[in-house]
Coordinates of C-alpha atoms and ligand atoms in Angstrom, one line a residue:
M15 CA 31.8 86.6 -60.2
A16 CA 28.6 84.7 -60.7
K17 CA 28.6 81.8 -63.1
R18 CA 25.5 80.2 -64.7
V19 CA 25.7 76.7 -66.1
S20 CA 23.0 74.3 -67.4
V21 CA 22.5 71.2 -65.3
E22 CA 19.9 68.4 -65.1
S23 CA 19.9 67.8 -61.3
T24 CA 21.2 68.8 -57.9
A25 CA 23.7 65.9 -58.3
E26 CA 25.1 67.5 -61.4
A27 CA 25.3 70.9 -59.8
Y28 CA 27.1 69.4 -56.9
L29 CA 29.8 67.9 -59.2
E30 CA 30.1 71.2 -61.0
L31 CA 30.7 73.0 -57.7
L32 CA 33.2 70.4 -56.4
A33 CA 35.3 70.7 -59.5
S34 CA 35.2 74.5 -59.4
R35 CA 36.4 74.4 -55.8
G36 CA 39.5 72.4 -56.8
V37 CA 38.4 68.9 -55.7
D38 CA 40.4 66.5 -57.9
Y39 CA 39.1 63.1 -56.8
F40 CA 35.9 61.5 -55.7
F41 CA 36.7 58.2 -54.0
G42 CA 33.4 56.3 -54.2
N43 CA 32.1 53.1 -52.7
A44 CA 28.6 53.1 -54.2
G45 CA 25.1 51.9 -53.3
T46 CA 21.6 52.6 -54.4
D47 CA 21.9 56.1 -52.9
F48 CA 24.4 57.0 -55.6
A49 CA 22.0 56.6 -58.5
P50 CA 21.5 60.4 -59.3
L51 CA 25.2 61.0 -58.9
I52 CA 26.3 58.2 -61.2
E53 CA 23.9 59.6 -63.8
A54 CA 25.4 63.0 -63.4
F55 CA 29.0 61.6 -63.7
A56 CA 28.0 59.7 -66.8
K57 CA 26.5 62.8 -68.5
R58 CA 29.4 65.1 -67.6
Q59 CA 32.1 62.5 -68.6
T60 CA 30.3 61.9 -71.9
Q61 CA 30.1 65.6 -72.6
G62 CA 33.7 66.3 -71.5
Q63 CA 32.7 68.7 -68.7
H64 CA 34.8 69.6 -65.7
L65 CA 34.3 67.2 -62.8
P66 CA 36.3 65.5 -60.0
R67 CA 37.6 62.2 -61.3
P68 CA 35.5 59.4 -59.9
L69 CA 37.5 56.4 -58.6
T70 CA 35.8 53.2 -57.8
V71 CA 37.2 51.9 -54.5
P72 CA 35.7 48.6 -53.5
H73 CA 36.3 48.9 -49.7
E74 CA 35.6 52.0 -47.5
T75 CA 38.9 51.4 -45.5
V76 CA 40.8 51.9 -48.7
A77 CA 38.7 54.8 -49.9
V78 CA 39.2 56.9 -46.8
A79 CA 42.9 56.0 -46.5
M80 CA 43.4 57.0 -50.2
A81 CA 41.9 60.4 -49.5
H82 CA 44.0 60.6 -46.4
G83 CA 47.2 59.8 -48.3
Y84 CA 46.4 62.2 -51.2
T85 CA 45.8 65.0 -48.8
M86 CA 48.7 64.4 -46.5
V87 CA 51.1 65.1 -49.5
T88 CA 49.1 67.8 -51.2
G89 CA 47.3 69.5 -48.3
R90 CA 44.2 69.7 -50.5
P91 CA 41.0 67.9 -49.2
Q92 CA 39.2 65.4 -51.5
V93 CA 35.8 63.8 -51.4
V94 CA 35.0 60.3 -50.2
M95 CA 31.5 59.0 -50.7
V96 CA 30.1 55.9 -49.1
H97 CA 26.8 54.1 -49.0
V98 CA 24.5 55.3 -46.2
I99 CA 25.0 54.0 -42.6
V100 CA 26.7 50.8 -43.5
G101 CA 29.3 52.3 -45.7
A102 CA 30.0 55.0 -43.0
A103 CA 30.4 52.2 -40.4
N104 CA 33.1 50.6 -42.5
A105 CA 34.8 53.9 -43.0
L106 CA 34.7 55.1 -39.4
A107 CA 38.2 53.9 -38.3
G108 CA 39.7 55.7 -41.3
V109 CA 37.8 58.9 -40.3
I110 CA 39.1 58.6 -36.8
N111 CA 42.7 58.3 -38.2
A112 CA 42.1 61.4 -40.3
A113 CA 40.6 63.3 -37.4
R114 CA 43.6 62.6 -35.1
C115 CA 46.1 63.4 -37.9
Q116 CA 44.3 66.6 -38.6
V117 CA 43.8 65.7 -42.2
P118 CA 41.0 67.6 -44.0
M119 CA 38.5 65.6 -45.9
L120 CA 34.9 66.1 -47.3
F121 CA 33.5 62.7 -46.1
T122 CA 30.0 62.1 -47.5
A123 CA 27.4 59.4 -47.5
G124 CA 24.1 59.0 -49.3
R125 CA 21.1 59.3 -47.1
N126 CA 18.4 56.8 -47.5
P127 CA 15.4 58.1 -49.5
L128 CA 13.2 59.8 -46.9
T129 CA 9.9 59.4 -48.7
E130 CA 8.1 56.1 -49.3
A131 CA 6.5 57.5 -52.5
G132 CA 5.8 60.7 -54.3
L133 CA 9.1 62.3 -55.2
P134 CA 11.9 61.5 -57.7
G135 CA 14.3 59.2 -55.8
S136 CA 11.6 57.9 -53.4
R137 CA 12.1 54.4 -51.9
N138 CA 12.1 51.6 -54.3
R139 CA 14.4 49.0 -52.8
Q140 CA 14.1 46.5 -49.9
I141 CA 17.0 48.1 -48.0
H142 CA 15.5 51.6 -48.0
W143 CA 13.5 51.0 -44.8
A144 CA 16.1 49.2 -42.7
Q145 CA 19.0 51.4 -43.8
E146 CA 17.6 54.6 -42.2
S147 CA 18.8 55.6 -38.8
F148 CA 17.4 58.2 -36.4
D149 CA 20.6 60.3 -36.5
Q150 CA 22.9 59.3 -39.3
G151 CA 25.4 62.0 -38.4
G152 CA 25.6 60.7 -34.8
M153 CA 27.8 57.7 -35.6
M154 CA 30.5 60.0 -37.0
R155 CA 29.9 63.1 -34.9
E156 CA 32.6 62.7 -32.4
W157 CA 35.2 62.4 -35.2
V158 CA 34.2 65.2 -37.5
K159 CA 34.3 68.9 -37.1
W160 CA 30.9 69.5 -38.6
D161 CA 28.1 67.4 -40.0
Y162 CA 25.1 68.4 -42.0
E163 CA 22.5 67.0 -44.3
L164 CA 21.9 68.7 -47.6
R165 CA 18.2 69.6 -47.4
N166 CA 17.7 71.5 -50.6
F167 CA 19.2 72.7 -53.9
V168 CA 19.0 76.4 -52.9
Q169 CA 21.6 75.8 -50.1
L170 CA 24.0 73.7 -52.1
E171 CA 26.7 76.3 -52.6
T172 CA 26.6 77.6 -49.0
V173 CA 26.7 74.0 -47.6
V174 CA 29.6 72.8 -49.8
D175 CA 31.7 75.9 -49.3
R176 CA 31.1 75.9 -45.6
A177 CA 32.1 72.2 -45.4
L178 CA 35.3 72.8 -47.4
A179 CA 36.2 75.9 -45.3
I180 CA 35.6 74.2 -42.0
T181 CA 37.6 71.1 -42.9
Q182 CA 40.6 73.2 -43.9
A183 CA 40.4 75.6 -41.0
E184 CA 43.0 74.7 -38.2
P185 CA 42.9 72.4 -36.5
Q186 CA 42.0 70.6 -39.7
G187 CA 39.9 67.5 -39.8
P188 CA 37.2 65.7 -41.7
V189 CA 33.7 67.0 -42.1
Y190 CA 30.6 64.9 -42.9
L191 CA 27.9 65.8 -45.4
M192 CA 24.9 63.5 -45.9
L193 CA 23.2 63.6 -49.3
P194 CA 19.5 62.4 -49.5
R195 CA 18.6 60.8 -52.7
E196 CA 15.5 62.9 -53.3
V197 CA 17.6 66.1 -53.1
L198 CA 20.3 64.8 -55.4
A199 CA 17.6 63.6 -57.9
E200 CA 15.7 66.9 -58.1
H201 CA 15.4 68.2 -61.6
H202 CA 16.9 71.6 -62.5
D203 CA 17.8 73.3 -65.7
H204 CA 20.5 75.6 -64.5
F205 CA 22.8 76.3 -61.5
E206 CA 24.1 79.7 -60.6
Y207 CA 27.1 80.1 -58.3
S208 CA 30.0 82.2 -57.4
E209 CA 33.2 81.3 -59.2
S210 CA 35.2 81.2 -56.0
S211 CA 34.1 80.3 -52.5
R212 CA 32.8 83.2 -50.4
A213 CA 33.1 81.3 -47.2
P214 CA 35.6 82.8 -44.7
Q215 CA 38.9 81.0 -44.8
P216 CA 40.8 81.8 -41.5
A217 CA 44.4 82.8 -42.2
E218 CA 47.3 81.2 -40.3
T219 CA 47.9 82.5 -36.8
V220 CA 50.9 82.9 -34.5
A221 CA 51.0 83.5 -30.8
A222 CA 51.3 87.0 -29.4
P223 CA 54.9 88.4 -29.3
D224 CA 55.0 88.5 -25.4
A225 CA 54.2 84.8 -25.2
V226 CA 56.9 84.0 -27.8
Q227 CA 59.3 86.2 -25.7
R228 CA 58.5 84.3 -22.5
A229 CA 59.2 81.0 -24.3
A230 CA 62.4 82.4 -25.7
D231 CA 63.5 83.5 -22.2
I232 CA 63.0 79.9 -20.9
L233 CA 65.1 78.5 -23.8
A234 CA 67.8 81.1 -23.6
E235 CA 68.3 80.4 -19.9
A236 CA 68.1 76.6 -20.2
R237 CA 71.3 74.5 -19.9
Q238 CA 69.7 71.3 -21.3
P239 CA 66.9 72.2 -23.7
L240 CA 65.1 69.3 -25.4
L241 CA 62.6 69.3 -28.3
I242 CA 60.1 66.5 -28.7
T243 CA 57.9 66.2 -31.8
K244 CA 55.7 63.7 -33.5
G245 CA 53.9 65.6 -36.3
A246 CA 55.6 69.0 -36.9
G247 CA 56.3 67.9 -40.5
R248 CA 52.5 67.8 -41.3
D249 CA 53.4 71.2 -42.7
P250 CA 56.6 70.4 -44.7
G251 CA 57.5 74.1 -44.3
A252 CA 57.8 73.6 -40.5
V253 CA 60.8 71.3 -40.9
A254 CA 63.2 74.2 -41.6
A255 CA 61.7 76.2 -38.8
L256 CA 62.3 73.4 -36.4
V257 CA 65.9 73.1 -37.5
R258 CA 66.4 76.8 -36.9
L259 CA 64.8 76.5 -33.4
A260 CA 67.0 73.6 -32.4
E261 CA 70.1 75.3 -33.7
S262 CA 69.3 78.6 -32.0
C263 CA 69.6 77.0 -28.6
G264 CA 71.6 73.9 -29.3
A265 CA 68.7 71.6 -28.3
A266 CA 68.5 68.0 -29.2
V267 CA 65.4 66.9 -31.2
V268 CA 63.6 63.6 -30.4
E269 CA 61.1 62.3 -32.9
N270 CA 58.5 60.4 -30.9
S271 CA 56.6 57.8 -33.0
P272 CA 56.8 60.2 -35.9
T273 CA 53.8 60.5 -38.1
Y274 CA 55.8 62.7 -40.6
M275 CA 59.3 63.6 -41.6
N276 CA 59.9 66.3 -39.0
F277 CA 63.6 66.9 -38.7
P278 CA 66.5 65.7 -40.9
Q279 CA 67.6 62.5 -39.3
D280 CA 71.3 63.0 -40.3
H281 CA 71.3 66.4 -38.5
P282 CA 73.8 66.4 -35.5
L283 CA 71.0 67.6 -33.2
H284 CA 68.7 64.6 -34.1
A285 CA 68.7 62.6 -30.9
G286 CA 66.7 59.5 -31.9
F287 CA 63.2 58.3 -31.3
D288 CA 63.0 57.9 -27.6
A289 CA 62.9 60.9 -25.2
G290 CA 63.4 58.6 -22.2
P291 CA 67.2 58.8 -21.9
H292 CA 67.2 62.6 -22.2
L293 CA 64.2 63.4 -20.0
E294 CA 65.9 63.4 -16.6
A295 CA 68.6 65.9 -17.6
A296 CA 66.3 68.3 -19.5
D297 CA 65.6 71.6 -17.8
A298 CA 63.4 73.0 -20.6
I299 CA 61.3 70.9 -22.9
V300 CA 59.5 72.0 -26.0
V301 CA 56.7 69.7 -27.2
V302 CA 55.9 70.4 -30.8
E303 CA 52.8 68.8 -32.2
C304 CA 53.1 65.7 -30.0
D305 CA 50.2 64.3 -28.1
A306 CA 52.1 62.0 -25.7
P307 CA 55.7 63.1 -25.4
W308 CA 56.4 60.6 -22.6
F309 CA 54.4 58.2 -20.4
P310 CA 53.9 59.7 -17.0
A311 CA 53.3 56.2 -15.5
L312 CA 56.8 55.2 -16.5
Q313 CA 58.9 58.4 -16.4
Q314 CA 58.5 62.2 -15.8
P315 CA 60.7 65.2 -16.5
R316 CA 62.2 66.8 -13.4
P317 CA 59.6 68.8 -11.5
E318 CA 61.5 72.1 -12.0
A319 CA 61.8 71.5 -15.8
R320 CA 60.0 74.3 -17.8
L321 CA 57.6 73.1 -20.4
I322 CA 56.6 74.8 -23.7
Q323 CA 53.9 73.4 -25.9
I324 CA 53.6 74.4 -29.6
G325 CA 50.9 73.3 -32.0
V326 CA 47.8 74.4 -33.8
D327 CA 45.9 73.2 -30.7
P328 CA 48.4 72.6 -27.9
L329 CA 45.5 71.7 -25.6
F330 CA 44.5 68.8 -27.8
T331 CA 41.0 69.9 -27.2
R332 CA 39.4 66.8 -28.7
Y333 CA 41.3 64.4 -26.4
P334 CA 39.3 63.6 -23.3
I335 CA 42.4 63.4 -21.1
R336 CA 45.9 64.8 -21.6
G337 CA 47.6 66.1 -18.6
F338 CA 51.0 67.3 -20.0
G339 CA 51.7 70.7 -18.6
G340 CA 52.8 73.9 -20.2
D341 CA 54.5 77.0 -18.7
V342 CA 54.0 78.7 -22.0
S343 CA 51.7 77.4 -24.7
L344 CA 52.0 78.7 -28.2
A345 CA 49.0 78.0 -30.4
G346 CA 49.1 78.7 -34.1
A347 CA 50.9 77.5 -37.2
P348 CA 54.0 75.7 -35.8
R349 CA 56.1 76.9 -38.8
L350 CA 55.4 80.6 -37.9
T351 CA 55.7 80.0 -34.2
M352 CA 59.0 78.2 -34.4
A353 CA 60.5 80.8 -36.8
A354 CA 59.5 83.6 -34.4
L355 CA 60.8 81.7 -31.4
A356 CA 64.1 80.8 -33.1
D357 CA 64.7 84.5 -33.9
A358 CA 63.9 85.5 -30.3
V359 CA 66.1 82.8 -28.8
A360 CA 69.0 83.5 -31.2
A361 CA 69.0 87.2 -30.1
R362 CA 69.3 86.2 -26.4
A363 CA 71.1 82.8 -26.1
D364 CA 74.7 82.5 -24.9
Q365 CA 76.4 81.5 -28.2
G366 CA 79.4 79.9 -26.5
A367 CA 77.1 77.6 -24.4
V368 CA 75.0 76.8 -27.5
S369 CA 78.0 75.7 -29.5
V370 CA 79.3 73.5 -26.6
R371 CA 75.9 71.8 -26.5
R372 CA 75.8 71.4 -30.2
D373 CA 79.2 69.7 -30.3
R374 CA 78.2 67.4 -27.5
W375 CA 75.0 66.4 -29.2
A376 CA 76.9 65.9 -32.5
E377 CA 79.2 63.4 -30.9
L378 CA 76.3 61.5 -29.3
H379 CA 74.5 61.6 -32.6
R380 CA 77.5 60.1 -34.5
R381 CA 77.9 57.3 -31.9
R382 CA 74.2 56.6 -31.9
R383 CA 74.0 56.2 -35.6
E384 CA 77.1 54.0 -35.7
S385 CA 75.6 51.7 -33.1
W386 CA 72.3 51.5 -35.0
L387 CA 74.2 50.7 -38.2
A388 CA 76.1 47.9 -36.3
A389 CA 72.9 46.6 -34.8
G390 CA 71.4 46.3 -38.3
K391 CA 74.4 44.7 -39.8
A392 CA 74.6 42.2 -37.0
T393 CA 71.3 40.7 -38.2
A394 CA 72.3 40.6 -41.9
A395 CA 72.6 36.8 -42.0
D396 CA 69.6 35.9 -39.8
A397 CA 66.9 33.7 -41.4
P398 CA 64.0 34.1 -41.0
L399 CA 64.9 37.7 -41.5
D400 CA 65.2 40.3 -38.7
M401 CA 63.0 43.4 -39.2
K402 CA 66.1 45.5 -38.6
W403 CA 67.7 44.0 -41.6
V404 CA 64.6 44.3 -43.7
S405 CA 64.4 48.0 -42.7
R406 CA 68.1 48.5 -43.5
C407 CA 67.6 47.0 -47.0
V408 CA 64.6 49.2 -47.6
A409 CA 66.5 52.2 -46.4
D410 CA 69.3 51.5 -48.9
V411 CA 67.0 51.9 -51.8
L412 CA 65.5 55.3 -50.7
D413 CA 66.2 58.6 -52.3
D414 CA 64.7 62.0 -52.3
R415 CA 62.1 61.0 -54.9
T416 CA 60.9 58.0 -52.9
I417 CA 58.1 58.3 -50.3
V418 CA 57.7 55.7 -47.6
V419 CA 54.3 55.0 -46.0
N420 CA 55.0 53.0 -42.8
E421 CA 52.3 51.1 -41.0
Y422 CA 54.3 49.7 -38.1
D423 CA 57.3 47.7 -38.9
L424 CA 60.0 49.8 -40.7
D425 CA 62.5 50.3 -37.9
H426 CA 63.4 54.1 -37.7
T427 CA 66.9 53.4 -36.5
Q428 CA 67.8 51.7 -39.8
A429 CA 66.7 54.5 -42.1
C430 CA 67.6 58.2 -42.5
F431 CA 64.9 60.5 -43.8
R432 CA 66.2 63.9 -44.7
T433 CA 63.7 65.5 -47.0
P434 CA 60.3 66.9 -45.9
G435 CA 57.4 64.9 -47.2
T436 CA 59.2 61.6 -47.7
Y437 CA 58.0 59.7 -44.7
F438 CA 54.5 59.1 -43.3
G439 CA 53.9 56.9 -40.2
S440 CA 50.9 55.3 -38.6
P441 CA 48.3 57.7 -37.3
Q442 CA 48.5 58.2 -33.5
S443 CA 45.0 56.8 -33.3
G444 CA 46.3 53.4 -34.6
G445 CA 43.3 52.4 -36.6
L446 CA 44.9 49.6 -38.6
G447 CA 44.3 49.4 -42.3
W448 CA 45.6 52.9 -43.1
G449 CA 48.9 52.1 -44.7
V450 CA 47.9 50.1 -47.8
G451 CA 45.3 52.6 -49.0
S452 CA 47.1 55.8 -48.1
A453 CA 50.1 54.6 -50.1
L454 CA 47.8 54.5 -53.1
G455 CA 46.6 58.1 -52.3
V456 CA 50.2 59.2 -52.1
K457 CA 51.0 57.6 -55.5
L458 CA 47.9 59.3 -57.0
A459 CA 49.2 62.7 -55.8
K460 CA 52.9 62.0 -56.7
P461 CA 52.9 59.8 -59.8
D462 CA 56.6 60.7 -60.5
H463 CA 57.7 59.5 -57.1
T464 CA 58.4 55.9 -56.1
V465 CA 56.0 54.9 -53.2
I466 CA 57.0 52.2 -50.9
C467 CA 54.5 50.9 -48.3
C468 CA 56.1 49.1 -45.4
V469 CA 53.4 47.2 -43.6
G470 CA 53.1 44.4 -41.1
D471 CA 51.3 41.3 -42.2
G472 CA 48.5 42.1 -39.7
S473 CA 48.3 45.7 -40.9
Y474 CA 48.2 44.5 -44.5
M475 CA 45.2 42.3 -43.9
F476 CA 43.4 45.2 -42.1
G477 CA 44.0 47.3 -45.2
A478 CA 41.5 45.3 -47.3
P479 CA 44.3 44.2 -49.7
T480 CA 42.1 42.7 -52.4
A481 CA 40.3 46.0 -52.8
A482 CA 43.6 47.9 -52.6
H483 CA 45.3 45.8 -55.3
F484 CA 42.2 46.1 -57.5
V485 CA 42.6 49.9 -57.2
G486 CA 46.3 49.7 -57.9
R487 CA 45.6 48.0 -61.2
A488 CA 42.4 49.7 -62.2
H489 CA 43.8 53.2 -61.6
D490 CA 47.4 52.6 -62.6
L491 CA 49.0 53.2 -59.2
P492 CA 52.1 51.1 -59.0
V493 CA 53.0 51.0 -55.3
L494 CA 55.7 48.7 -53.9
Y495 CA 54.4 46.9 -50.8
V496 CA 56.9 45.3 -48.4
V497 CA 55.1 43.0 -46.1
F498 CA 57.0 42.4 -42.8
N499 CA 55.6 38.9 -42.3
N500 CA 56.2 37.7 -38.8
R501 CA 53.0 35.6 -38.7
A502 CA 51.8 37.4 -35.6
W503 CA 50.4 40.5 -34.1
N504 CA 53.6 41.3 -32.3
A505 CA 52.1 44.5 -30.8
V506 CA 49.5 42.4 -29.0
K507 CA 52.2 39.9 -27.8
R508 CA 54.3 42.7 -26.4
A509 CA 51.4 44.1 -24.6
V510 CA 50.7 40.7 -22.9
Q511 CA 54.4 40.4 -22.0
S512 CA 54.6 43.8 -20.3
H513 CA 51.2 43.2 -18.6
A514 CA 52.2 39.8 -17.1
P515 CA 55.9 39.2 -17.6
E516 CA 55.7 36.0 -15.5
G517 CA 52.1 35.2 -16.1
W518 CA 50.4 32.2 -17.7
T519 CA 51.4 33.1 -21.2
A520 CA 55.1 33.4 -20.2
R521 CA 55.0 30.1 -18.2
T522 CA 53.1 28.0 -20.7
G523 CA 54.5 29.6 -24.0
H524 CA 50.9 29.7 -25.1
M525 CA 49.5 33.0 -26.2
P526 CA 46.0 32.8 -27.8
L527 CA 44.6 35.6 -30.0
S528 CA 48.0 36.8 -31.3
D529 CA 49.2 34.4 -34.1
L530 CA 48.6 34.7 -37.8
E531 CA 49.2 31.2 -38.9
P532 CA 48.8 29.5 -41.4
A533 CA 50.0 32.7 -43.2
P534 CA 48.6 33.4 -46.6
D535 CA 50.9 33.6 -49.6
Y536 CA 50.6 37.4 -49.6
E537 CA 52.6 37.8 -52.9
M538 CA 49.7 35.9 -54.6
V539 CA 47.2 38.5 -53.5
C540 CA 49.1 41.1 -55.5
Q541 CA 49.7 38.8 -58.4
A542 CA 45.9 38.3 -58.5
S543 CA 45.6 41.9 -59.6
G544 CA 48.4 41.7 -62.2
G545 CA 51.2 42.7 -59.9
Y546 CA 54.7 41.4 -59.3
G547 CA 54.9 39.2 -56.2
E548 CA 57.8 37.5 -54.6
R549 CA 58.3 35.6 -51.4
V550 CA 61.7 36.4 -49.7
E551 CA 63.1 33.9 -47.2
S552 CA 66.9 34.6 -47.6
P553 CA 68.4 37.8 -46.1
A554 CA 71.1 37.8 -48.8
E555 CA 68.4 37.8 -51.5
L556 CA 66.4 40.8 -50.2
P557 CA 68.5 43.6 -51.9
A558 CA 68.1 41.9 -55.3
A559 CA 64.4 41.2 -54.6
L560 CA 63.9 44.9 -53.8
Q561 CA 65.6 45.8 -57.1
R562 CA 63.3 43.4 -59.0
A563 CA 60.2 44.8 -57.3
L564 CA 61.4 48.4 -58.0
R565 CA 61.8 47.6 -61.7
A566 CA 58.3 46.3 -61.7
V567 CA 56.9 49.6 -60.3
R568 CA 59.2 52.0 -62.0
D569 CA 59.7 50.4 -65.5
E570 CA 56.8 48.0 -66.0
K571 CA 54.4 50.4 -64.1
R572 CA 52.7 47.6 -62.2
Q573 CA 52.3 47.2 -58.5
A574 CA 54.6 44.9 -56.6
L575 CA 54.7 43.0 -53.3
L576 CA 57.5 41.4 -51.4
N577 CA 56.4 38.9 -48.8
V578 CA 59.4 39.0 -46.5
V579 CA 59.4 36.1 -44.1
C580 CA 60.6 37.6 -40.7
K581 CA 61.4 36.1 -37.3
K582 CA 58.3 35.2 -35.5
P583 CA 58.1 36.8 -32.0
A584 CA 57.7 34.5 -29.0
Ligands
TPP942 C1 41.4 48.4 -36.4 C2 42.4 47.9 -35.3 N1 42.2 46.7 -34.8 C3 43.0 46.2 -33.9 C4 44.1 47.0 -33.5 C5 45.0 46.4 -32.4 N2 46.4 46.2 -32.9 C6 47.4 47.1 -32.7 S1 48.8 46.6 -33.4 C7 48.1 45.2 -33.9 C8 49.0 44.1 -34.6 C9 49.6 44.6 -35.9 O1 50.2 43.5 -36.6 P1 51.3 43.7 -37.7 O2 50.9 44.7 -38.6 O3 51.5 42.3 -38.2 O4 52.5 44.2 -36.9 P2 53.3 43.5 -35.7 O5 52.7 44.0 -34.4 O6 53.3 42.1 -35.9 O7 54.7 44.1 -35.8 C10 46.8 45.1 -33.6 C11 45.9 43.9 -33.9 C12 44.2 48.2 -34.0 N3 45.2 49.1 -33.7 N4 43.4 48.7 -35.0

C-alpha cells in the first residue's frame, strides 16, 4: 500500500523510509556532510515522528562494531553513518570484519558536496575540496556486496530497499551507500512510498535431495566421521540441527576458533577446539561454516578421507585462495541442510556402530573436560594471574542470560557454553577493535541480559575505549569488561617464536614491537566515564571482584571494568 507523508527534505524522507523498514538504530559519527540529516532528526524528534534512534558514537571503530554486535544477536541490519572518505577509512577494518562474518549492515557515508556553488548544500567549508575522492566507493568495494551513490530523490525508495535486500540476502554482508549533501538537502513537501519493501527477498535455500543423499551415504558408511565448525551458530537455529547431525552418525564435533556458540560444549560428542588430534583417524569429515578447518602446511587428513562442505557459500567465493576440497558440497542454509542430512543419515546408518562411537567419544569427552578443569585449578594460586584461571573465574559467573563477547583471551577450555547465542568470538578476519564496541551493540539488543566482554589489553586499546565508555554512559549500556592484561601482544610474540624458535629474539630475550609497557591503569579509563573500575592482582580476589563488577552492571546499571594483571609472556 502506498503511503504519503509530508517531509521537508530528502534527508527526512530517508529517515521515514529507514524507520518503516525496521531499522532501529542509526550509529553516527558526524561531519559537515550530516547537516541536512541532523536537521531532519531534530525536526522528527521534536515532532515525535517515527525514526531510527540516532546514537552518537565518537569513533568509527566503535560505531561499526556496535552495529555488528547488534545484528549478530538480532539478525536485523542497522545503519552506520560516517563522515565522507576519512570516516570510512577509520571504519574499514570493522567493515572487513562484518564482511568476513557475513553480518548484514547498511554502511553509509556522506559524500562531499559536488558543486562549488549554486545548490542547497553546495561547498562552504575548507575541507569540501580536499575530502573528495575520484571513487569514494572504491576504498570499500572489495568488502561490501554492493555500493552506490544516491543520485536523486526519485530513486530513494528503490535504492534503500535494494541496499537492505542485498545486505540480507545470503551470503549476507555489508553494503555501502553514499549520500551527497546536495541530494540530502533538496527541499520537498511530501514523500510517497510503499509501506513495505517491494525488493525481492530471496528465501532460504537447501541443496538438491540427490546431493544430500550422496553426503548421507558417505557419513553412513564412515567408521570415523568428524565434524568441524567455526560459525554454524551464526544462525542459532542451526545448533539443534548440528546436534542431530552429530548424533545421527556418532560423529565428534570440533569447534575451530569458534565465532559463535555452535554446539553445546557439555554434549558428549563435543571434542574440543582442535581438530589436529582427530584428523588422522577421520575417514569422513564434514566442514560446516569453517573457512580454515586445518592448516595444510602442518597437517592433512588422510588422502582417502571423504570431505563434505556445508555452508551458505562453501566455496568461500570472496576468499582469493582456499584449497580445502569437497567430495560433496552443500550450499544453502546450514540449518536446513544439516536437518535434511541428519534425517538421511539416520535412515541408513548402522545404529549399533553409531552407539559404540558415541560411547567412545563420551568417555573421551569426560576425560578431556576433567583434564581441562584440573589444568585451570592448577593455576589458581598463580600471581600474576594465569589466563586459564581468569577464564575459569569468568566461566563460573556465566548463566543462560549472560552473553560473552570474546576478543582473544577467554580460554575456551575453561568455559562451557550450552545455549545458542551466548558466545561470540573474534571475527576470522581478526581486525582488532571489534570486541569493545560489539559488546555495546549486544547490550543494546539484549538489555535484559548481562554482557561480559573478555578482551586482551591490546584488543582493548584497539577498540577506541574512551569512545566506547562514553557510549556506555551516554546510552545506558552497562557492559562488564574484563581486560586480560598481560602487558604484551602475545599473538605477535608467539608468531616470532614459531617463526624463529632459536633465532635472535630467543637467544637475546629481546623482542621489539611486542610489549605494552608501561601499561595504563585501564580501570581508570572506565572510571572516567562514570564506570566501576578495579585492578585485580590477586588470584584469590578475582571471584569477589567479579561479583562487585556484576553488581555495578546489574544493580547500579553502570559499566564496569576489571583490569586483571596476568602473567606476561616471554
Ligand atoms: C587492526 C589490527 N592490527 C594489528 C593486528 C595484529 N595482531 C593480532 S593479535 C595482536 C595482539 C593482541 O593483543 P592482546 O589483545 O593483548 O592479546 P594477546 O595476544 O596479548 O593475548 C595483534 C597486534 C590485528 N589483528 N588487527
